Coordinates of C-alpha atoms in Angstrom, one line a residue:
X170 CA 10.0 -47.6 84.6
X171 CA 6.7 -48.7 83.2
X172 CA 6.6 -45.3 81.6
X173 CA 9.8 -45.7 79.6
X174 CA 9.0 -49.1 78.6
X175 CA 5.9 -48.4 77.0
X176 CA 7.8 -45.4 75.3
X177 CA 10.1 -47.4 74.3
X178 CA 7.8 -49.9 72.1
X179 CA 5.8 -47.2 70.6
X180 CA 5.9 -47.5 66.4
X181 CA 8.0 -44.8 65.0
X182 CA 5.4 -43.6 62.8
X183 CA 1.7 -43.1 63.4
X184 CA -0.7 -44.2 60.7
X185 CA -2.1 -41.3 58.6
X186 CA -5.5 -40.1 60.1
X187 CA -8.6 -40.9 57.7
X188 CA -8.6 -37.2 56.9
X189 CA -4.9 -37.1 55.5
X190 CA -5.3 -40.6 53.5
X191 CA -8.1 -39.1 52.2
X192 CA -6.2 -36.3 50.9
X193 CA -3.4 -38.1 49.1
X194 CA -5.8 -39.8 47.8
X195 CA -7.2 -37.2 45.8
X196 CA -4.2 -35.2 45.0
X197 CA -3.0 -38.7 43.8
X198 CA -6.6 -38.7 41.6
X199 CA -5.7 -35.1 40.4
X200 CA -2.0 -35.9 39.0
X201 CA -3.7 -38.9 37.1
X202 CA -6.6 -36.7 35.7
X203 CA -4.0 -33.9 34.3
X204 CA -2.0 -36.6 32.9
X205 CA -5.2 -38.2 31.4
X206 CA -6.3 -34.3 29.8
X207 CA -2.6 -34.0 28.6
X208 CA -2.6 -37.2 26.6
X209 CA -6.8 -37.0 25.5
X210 CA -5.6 -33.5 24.2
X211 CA -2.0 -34.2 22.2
X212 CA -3.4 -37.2 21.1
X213 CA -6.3 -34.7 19.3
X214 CA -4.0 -32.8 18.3
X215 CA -2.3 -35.1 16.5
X216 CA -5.3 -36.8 15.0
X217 CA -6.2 -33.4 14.2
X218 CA -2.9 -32.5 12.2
X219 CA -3.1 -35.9 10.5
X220 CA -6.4 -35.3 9.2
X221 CA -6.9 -31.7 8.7
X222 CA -3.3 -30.7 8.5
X223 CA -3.9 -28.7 5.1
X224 CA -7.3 -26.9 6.5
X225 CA -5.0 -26.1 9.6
X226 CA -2.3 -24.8 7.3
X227 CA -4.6 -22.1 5.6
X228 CA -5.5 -21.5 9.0
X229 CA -1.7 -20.1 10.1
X230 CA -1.1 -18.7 6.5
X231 CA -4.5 -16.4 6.9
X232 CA -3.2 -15.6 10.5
X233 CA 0.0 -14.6 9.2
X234 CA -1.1 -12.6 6.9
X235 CA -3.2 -10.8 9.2
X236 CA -0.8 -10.0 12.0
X237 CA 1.7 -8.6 8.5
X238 CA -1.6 -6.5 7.8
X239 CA -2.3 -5.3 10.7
X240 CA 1.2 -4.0 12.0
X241 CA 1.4 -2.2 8.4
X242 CA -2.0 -0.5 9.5
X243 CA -0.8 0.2 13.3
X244 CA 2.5 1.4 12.0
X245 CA 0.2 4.2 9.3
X246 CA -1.9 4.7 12.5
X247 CA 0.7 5.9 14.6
X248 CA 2.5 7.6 12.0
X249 CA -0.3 9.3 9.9
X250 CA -2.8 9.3 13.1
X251 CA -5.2 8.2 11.3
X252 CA -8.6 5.6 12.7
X253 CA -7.3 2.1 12.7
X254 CA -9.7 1.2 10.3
X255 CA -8.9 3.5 7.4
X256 CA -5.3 3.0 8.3
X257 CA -5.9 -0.9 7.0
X258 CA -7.8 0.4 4.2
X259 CA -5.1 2.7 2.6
X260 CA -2.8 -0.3 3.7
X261 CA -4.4 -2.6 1.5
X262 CA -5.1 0.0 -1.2
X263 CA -1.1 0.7 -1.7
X264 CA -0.4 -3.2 -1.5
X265 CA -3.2 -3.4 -4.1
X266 CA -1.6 -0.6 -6.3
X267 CA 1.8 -1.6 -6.1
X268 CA 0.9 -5.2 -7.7
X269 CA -1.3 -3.8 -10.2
X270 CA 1.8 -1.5 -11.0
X271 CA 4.4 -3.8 -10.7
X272 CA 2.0 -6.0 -13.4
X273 CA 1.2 -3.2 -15.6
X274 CA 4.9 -2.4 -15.8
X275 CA 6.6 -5.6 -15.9
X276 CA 4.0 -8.1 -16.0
X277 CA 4.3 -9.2 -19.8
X278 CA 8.2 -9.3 -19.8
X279 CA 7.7 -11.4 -16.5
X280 CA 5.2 -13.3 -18.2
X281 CA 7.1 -14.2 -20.9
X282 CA 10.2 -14.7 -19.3
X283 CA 8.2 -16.7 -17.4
X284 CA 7.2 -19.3 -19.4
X285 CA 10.7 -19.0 -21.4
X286 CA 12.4 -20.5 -18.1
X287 CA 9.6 -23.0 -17.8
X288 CA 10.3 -24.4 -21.6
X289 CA 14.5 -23.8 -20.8
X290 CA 13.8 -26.2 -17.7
X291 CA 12.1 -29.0 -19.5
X292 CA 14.3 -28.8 -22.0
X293 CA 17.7 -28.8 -19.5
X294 CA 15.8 -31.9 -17.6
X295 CA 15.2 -33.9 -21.0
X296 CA 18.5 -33.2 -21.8
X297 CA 19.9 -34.3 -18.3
X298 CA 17.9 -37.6 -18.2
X299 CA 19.3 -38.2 -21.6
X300 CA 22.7 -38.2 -20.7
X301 CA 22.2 -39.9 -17.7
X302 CA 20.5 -42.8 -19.6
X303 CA 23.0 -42.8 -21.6
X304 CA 25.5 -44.6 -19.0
X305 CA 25.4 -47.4 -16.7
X306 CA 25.5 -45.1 -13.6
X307 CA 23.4 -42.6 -15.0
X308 CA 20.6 -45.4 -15.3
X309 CA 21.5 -46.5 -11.7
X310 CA 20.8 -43.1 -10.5
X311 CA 17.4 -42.7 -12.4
X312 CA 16.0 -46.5 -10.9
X313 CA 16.5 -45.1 -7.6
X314 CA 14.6 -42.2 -7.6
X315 CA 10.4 -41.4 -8.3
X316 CA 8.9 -41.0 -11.3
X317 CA 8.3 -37.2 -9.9
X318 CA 12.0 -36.3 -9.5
X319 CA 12.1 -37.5 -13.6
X320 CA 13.7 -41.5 -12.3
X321 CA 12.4 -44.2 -13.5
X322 CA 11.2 -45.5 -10.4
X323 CA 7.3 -46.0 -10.3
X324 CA 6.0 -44.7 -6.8
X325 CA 2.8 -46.7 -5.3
X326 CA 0.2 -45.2 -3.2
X327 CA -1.1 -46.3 -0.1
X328 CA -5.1 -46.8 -0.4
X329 CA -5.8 -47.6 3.1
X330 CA -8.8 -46.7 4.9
X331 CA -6.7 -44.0 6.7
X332 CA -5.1 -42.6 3.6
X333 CA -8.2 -42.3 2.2
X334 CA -10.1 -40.1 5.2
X335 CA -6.8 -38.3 5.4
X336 CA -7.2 -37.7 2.0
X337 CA -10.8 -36.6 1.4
X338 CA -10.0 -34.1 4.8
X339 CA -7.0 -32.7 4.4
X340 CA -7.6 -32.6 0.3
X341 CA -11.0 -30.6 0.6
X342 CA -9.6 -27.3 -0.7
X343 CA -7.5 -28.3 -3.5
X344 CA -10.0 -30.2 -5.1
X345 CA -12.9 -27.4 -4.3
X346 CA -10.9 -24.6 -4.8
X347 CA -7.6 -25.1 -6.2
X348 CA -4.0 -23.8 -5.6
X349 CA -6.1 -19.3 -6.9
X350 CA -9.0 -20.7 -4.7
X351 CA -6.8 -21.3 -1.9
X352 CA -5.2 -18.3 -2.0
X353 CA -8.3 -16.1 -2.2
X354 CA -8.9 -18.0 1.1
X355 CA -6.0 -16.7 2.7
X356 CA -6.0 -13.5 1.8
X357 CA -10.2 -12.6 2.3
X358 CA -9.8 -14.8 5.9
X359 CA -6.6 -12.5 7.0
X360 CA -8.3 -9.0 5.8
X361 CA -11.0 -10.1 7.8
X362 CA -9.2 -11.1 11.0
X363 CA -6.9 -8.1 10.3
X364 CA -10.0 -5.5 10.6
X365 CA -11.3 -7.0 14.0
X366 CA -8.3 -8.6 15.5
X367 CA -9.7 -8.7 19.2
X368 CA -12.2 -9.9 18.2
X369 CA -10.7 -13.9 16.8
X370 CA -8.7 -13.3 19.5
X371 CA -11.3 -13.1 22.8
X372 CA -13.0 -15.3 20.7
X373 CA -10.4 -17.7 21.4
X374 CA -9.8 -17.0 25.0
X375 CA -13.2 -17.8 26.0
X376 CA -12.3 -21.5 24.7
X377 CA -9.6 -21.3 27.7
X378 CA -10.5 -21.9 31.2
X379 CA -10.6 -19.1 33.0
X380 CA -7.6 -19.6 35.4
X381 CA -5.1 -19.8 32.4
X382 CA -6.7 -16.9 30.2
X383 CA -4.0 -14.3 31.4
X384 CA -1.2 -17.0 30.7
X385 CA -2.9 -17.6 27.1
X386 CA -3.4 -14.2 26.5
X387 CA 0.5 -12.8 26.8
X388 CA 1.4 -16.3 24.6
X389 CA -0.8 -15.4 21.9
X390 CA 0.3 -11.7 22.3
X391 CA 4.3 -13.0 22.1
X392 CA 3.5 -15.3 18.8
X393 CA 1.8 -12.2 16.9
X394 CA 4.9 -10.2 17.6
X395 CA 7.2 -13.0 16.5
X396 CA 5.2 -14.0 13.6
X397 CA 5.7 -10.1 12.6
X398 CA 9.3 -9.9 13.4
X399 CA 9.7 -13.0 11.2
X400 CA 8.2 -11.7 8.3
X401 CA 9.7 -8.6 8.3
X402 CA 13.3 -9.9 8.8
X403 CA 12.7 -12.4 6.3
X404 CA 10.9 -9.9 3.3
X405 CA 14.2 -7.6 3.9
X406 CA 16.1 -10.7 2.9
X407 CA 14.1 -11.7 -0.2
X408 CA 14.6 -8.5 -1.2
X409 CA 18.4 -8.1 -1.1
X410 CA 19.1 -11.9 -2.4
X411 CA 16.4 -11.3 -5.2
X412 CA 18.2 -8.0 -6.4
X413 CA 21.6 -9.5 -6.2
X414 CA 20.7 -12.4 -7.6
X415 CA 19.0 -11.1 -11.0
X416 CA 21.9 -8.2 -11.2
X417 CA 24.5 -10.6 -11.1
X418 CA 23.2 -13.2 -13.5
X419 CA 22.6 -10.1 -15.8
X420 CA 26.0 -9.5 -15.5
X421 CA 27.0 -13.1 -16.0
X422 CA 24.8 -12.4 -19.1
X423 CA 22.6 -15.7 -18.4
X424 CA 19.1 -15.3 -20.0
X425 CA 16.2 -14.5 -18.0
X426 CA 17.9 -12.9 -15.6
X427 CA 14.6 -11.0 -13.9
X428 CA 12.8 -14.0 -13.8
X429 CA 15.5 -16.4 -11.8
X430 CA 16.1 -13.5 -9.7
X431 CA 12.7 -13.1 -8.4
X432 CA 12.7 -17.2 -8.1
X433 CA 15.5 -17.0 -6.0
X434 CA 13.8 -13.9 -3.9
X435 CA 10.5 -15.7 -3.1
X436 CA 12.4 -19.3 -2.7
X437 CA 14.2 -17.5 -0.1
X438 CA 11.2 -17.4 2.1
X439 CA 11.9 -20.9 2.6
X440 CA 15.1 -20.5 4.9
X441 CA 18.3 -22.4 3.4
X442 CA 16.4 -25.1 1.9
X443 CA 15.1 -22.1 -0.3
X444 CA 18.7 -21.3 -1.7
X445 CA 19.1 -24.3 -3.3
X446 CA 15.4 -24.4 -4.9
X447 CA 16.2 -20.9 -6.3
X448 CA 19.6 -21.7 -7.7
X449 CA 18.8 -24.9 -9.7
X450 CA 17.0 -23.2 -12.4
X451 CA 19.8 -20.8 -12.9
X452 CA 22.6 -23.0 -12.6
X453 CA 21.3 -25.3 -15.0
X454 CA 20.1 -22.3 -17.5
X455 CA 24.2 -21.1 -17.1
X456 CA 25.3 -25.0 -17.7
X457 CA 22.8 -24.4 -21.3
X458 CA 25.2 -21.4 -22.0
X459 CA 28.1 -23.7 -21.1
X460 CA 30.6 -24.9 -18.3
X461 CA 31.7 -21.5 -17.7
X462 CA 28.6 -20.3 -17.6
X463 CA 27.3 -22.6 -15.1
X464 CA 30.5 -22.6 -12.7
X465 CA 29.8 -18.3 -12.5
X466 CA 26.6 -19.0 -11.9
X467 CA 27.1 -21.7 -8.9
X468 CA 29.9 -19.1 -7.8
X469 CA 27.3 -16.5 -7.7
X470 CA 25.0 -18.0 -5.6
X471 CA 27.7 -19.8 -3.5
X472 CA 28.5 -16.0 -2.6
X473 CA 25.3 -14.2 -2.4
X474 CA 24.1 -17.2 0.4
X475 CA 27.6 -16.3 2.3
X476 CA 26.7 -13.0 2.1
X477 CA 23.3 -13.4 3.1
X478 CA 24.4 -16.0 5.9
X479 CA 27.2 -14.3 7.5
X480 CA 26.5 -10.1 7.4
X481 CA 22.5 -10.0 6.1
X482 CA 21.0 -12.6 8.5
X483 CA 22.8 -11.4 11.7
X484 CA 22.0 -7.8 11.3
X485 CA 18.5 -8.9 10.7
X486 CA 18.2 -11.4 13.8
X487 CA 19.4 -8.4 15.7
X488 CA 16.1 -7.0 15.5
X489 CA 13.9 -10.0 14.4
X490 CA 14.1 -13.6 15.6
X491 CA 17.0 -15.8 15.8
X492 CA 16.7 -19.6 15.3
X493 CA 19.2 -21.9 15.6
X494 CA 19.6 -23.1 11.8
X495 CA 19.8 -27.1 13.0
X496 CA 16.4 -26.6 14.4
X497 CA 15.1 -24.5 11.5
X498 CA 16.4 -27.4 8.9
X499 CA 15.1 -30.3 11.0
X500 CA 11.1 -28.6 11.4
X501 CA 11.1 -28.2 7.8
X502 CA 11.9 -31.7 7.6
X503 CA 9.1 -32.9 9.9
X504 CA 6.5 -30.6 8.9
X505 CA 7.4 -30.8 5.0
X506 CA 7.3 -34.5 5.6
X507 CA 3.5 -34.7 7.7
X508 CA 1.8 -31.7 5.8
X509 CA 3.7 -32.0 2.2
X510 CA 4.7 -28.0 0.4
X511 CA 2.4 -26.1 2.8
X512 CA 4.2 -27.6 5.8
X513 CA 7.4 -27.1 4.4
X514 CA 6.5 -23.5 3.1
X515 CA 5.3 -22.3 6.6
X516 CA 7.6 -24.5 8.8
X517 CA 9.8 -21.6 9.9
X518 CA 7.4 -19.2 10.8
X519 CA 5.5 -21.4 12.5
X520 CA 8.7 -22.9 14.3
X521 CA 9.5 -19.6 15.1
X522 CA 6.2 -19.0 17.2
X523 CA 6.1 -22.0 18.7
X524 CA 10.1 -21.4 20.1
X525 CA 8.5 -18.1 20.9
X526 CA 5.7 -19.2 22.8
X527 CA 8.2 -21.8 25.0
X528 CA 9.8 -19.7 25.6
X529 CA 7.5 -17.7 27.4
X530 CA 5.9 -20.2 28.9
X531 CA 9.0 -21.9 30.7
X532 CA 10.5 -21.3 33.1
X533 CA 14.7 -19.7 32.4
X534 CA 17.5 -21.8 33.3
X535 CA 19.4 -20.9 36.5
X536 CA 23.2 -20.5 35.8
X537 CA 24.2 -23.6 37.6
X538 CA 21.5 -25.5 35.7
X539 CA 23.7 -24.3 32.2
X540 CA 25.5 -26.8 30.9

């Protein structure tokens, strides 16, 4: 009886041992010490994207453009079998030779065309503003929008003391080097990475800890191969809408029919936002012809984006990478919004990275977890 009794007040649970608090304790410590790295490190990131968003930018273009060189060179490799290293040179020897013959050829009919569409333009947007101030709505239209859109409204800078390191940061190169600088950048910085790729890339690793360097490596592997699969899907498709588009609006018989075709090729790097930037120029250089003109013109390009959207772009995501176009539409939104034309130049390849890299990096969803 005095054994059951005492059994019977014993606590139902015993107090943790010293030992075992002391172990929560610091596995409580640890949780709160990767949440503190999480938030020290995004929150760099983010300073670091507000600051030197346009350095950064150059960064990923010279990458991309060594990961495009560098498959080129492993494809002549493999096919000609041939040392890696001559197999960039002859690589960048036919790249060089085709735009020296592509310029030799066609470079002053280009050139002139070239400035004839820039003189056509100016004229069509004189011509537009003109009519538009010529009404009561027309005026309403052009109070509303900036000075740089040709509106009448005047647009105010901010001259804050953030603006202003944001700007002498992130406006370093275009004010050393300029828009050729710039671009000399690029392409010198991804020859170089291009001839020693393992090299930027262990370079890179050893800035991981050790633990997560396997992890790191097969992400950085997966965004060079999704990077290249981009860019090749994508050149296939400036390609075909360029062609289509400057054979059609020769047809059409709208002037400078070369010239808005390769607009329309190279605006088509730009996904879907690009198809309208390339087909401005020419709709309003058909509307100069006359109404006819312009409606063939819209028609035109109303059916090459069909074309390209419904049989070009799924045979190309078959063997490239396919994003969801909401997604695509809404990163060049916040990337052409933070980082201004670079950003929304480079926000689809870079989107399609990082998807890539997620998606190595999580973890799939179980089929009762599918919504």
């Amino acid at each position: 009886m005095t054994l059951s009794h005492a059994t019977d007040h014993q606590p139902a649970t015993q107090p943790l041992p010293p030992e075992s608090q002391e172990d929560a304790r610091a596995v409580q410590l640890g949780r709160i010490y990767q949440l503190l790295q999480i938030t020290i490190l995004l929150t760099v990131l983010v300073v670091s994207i507000w600051l030197i968003g346009d350095v950064l930018m150059v960064v990923f273009a010279a990458t991309l453009m060594a990961v495009i060189l560098h498959n080129l060179a492993a494809i002549v490799e493999r096919r000609l079998r041939l040392p890696y290293w001559l197999a960039l040179s002859l690589v960048v020897v036919l790249l060089l030779a085709a735009i020296v013959g592509l310029l030799w050829s066609s470079g002053p009919a280009i050139s002139e065309q070239a400035t004839r569409l820039r003189i056509a333009l100016t004229t069509q947007a004189h011509s537009l503003r003109d009519q538009l101030n010529a009404s009561s709505l027309g005026r309403t239209v052009l109070d509303h929008l900036p000075q740089s859109f040709g509106g009448n409204q005047a647009e105010s800078g901010d001259s804050g003391m953030g603006t202003r390191i944001a700007g002498s940061m992130t406006g370093f190169l275009s004010s050393a080097f300029g828009a050729a600088g710039t671009l000399a950048v690029i392409l010198i910085a991804g020859l170089y990475f291009a001839l020693a790729p393992t090299l930027y890339v262990n370079g890179a690793l050893r800035l991981i800890p050790p633990a997560h360097r396997p992890q790191a490596r097969t992400l950085m592997l997966t965004a060079g191969r999704t990077l290249w699969a981009w860019t090749a899907g994508q050149a296939l498709d400036m390609l075909v809408v360029g062609i289509l588009s400057s054979v059609g609006l020769w047809f059409i018989g709208v002037p400078l029919a070369l010239a808005l075709g390769i607009v329309a090729g190279l605006a088509n790097f730009i996904p879907y936002i690009g198809a309208f930037i390339g087909a401005v120029p020419a709709i309003l250089l058909g509307l100069s012809q006359g109404t006819r003109e312009g409606l063939m013109v819209a028609a035109l390009y109303g059916a090459i984006q069909f074309f390209e959207g419904n049989v070009m772009a799924p045979m190309i995501q078959r063997h490239a990478v396919q994003m969801p176009p909401g997604l695509t539409i809404l990163s060049q939104t916040v990337f052409g919004t933070i980082l201004g034309m670079p950003g929304l130049i480079l926000a689809s390849p870079l989107t399609a990275a990082l998807l890539a890299v997620m998606d190595e990096a999580t973890p799939k969803l179980k089929d009762e977890d599918r919504v």
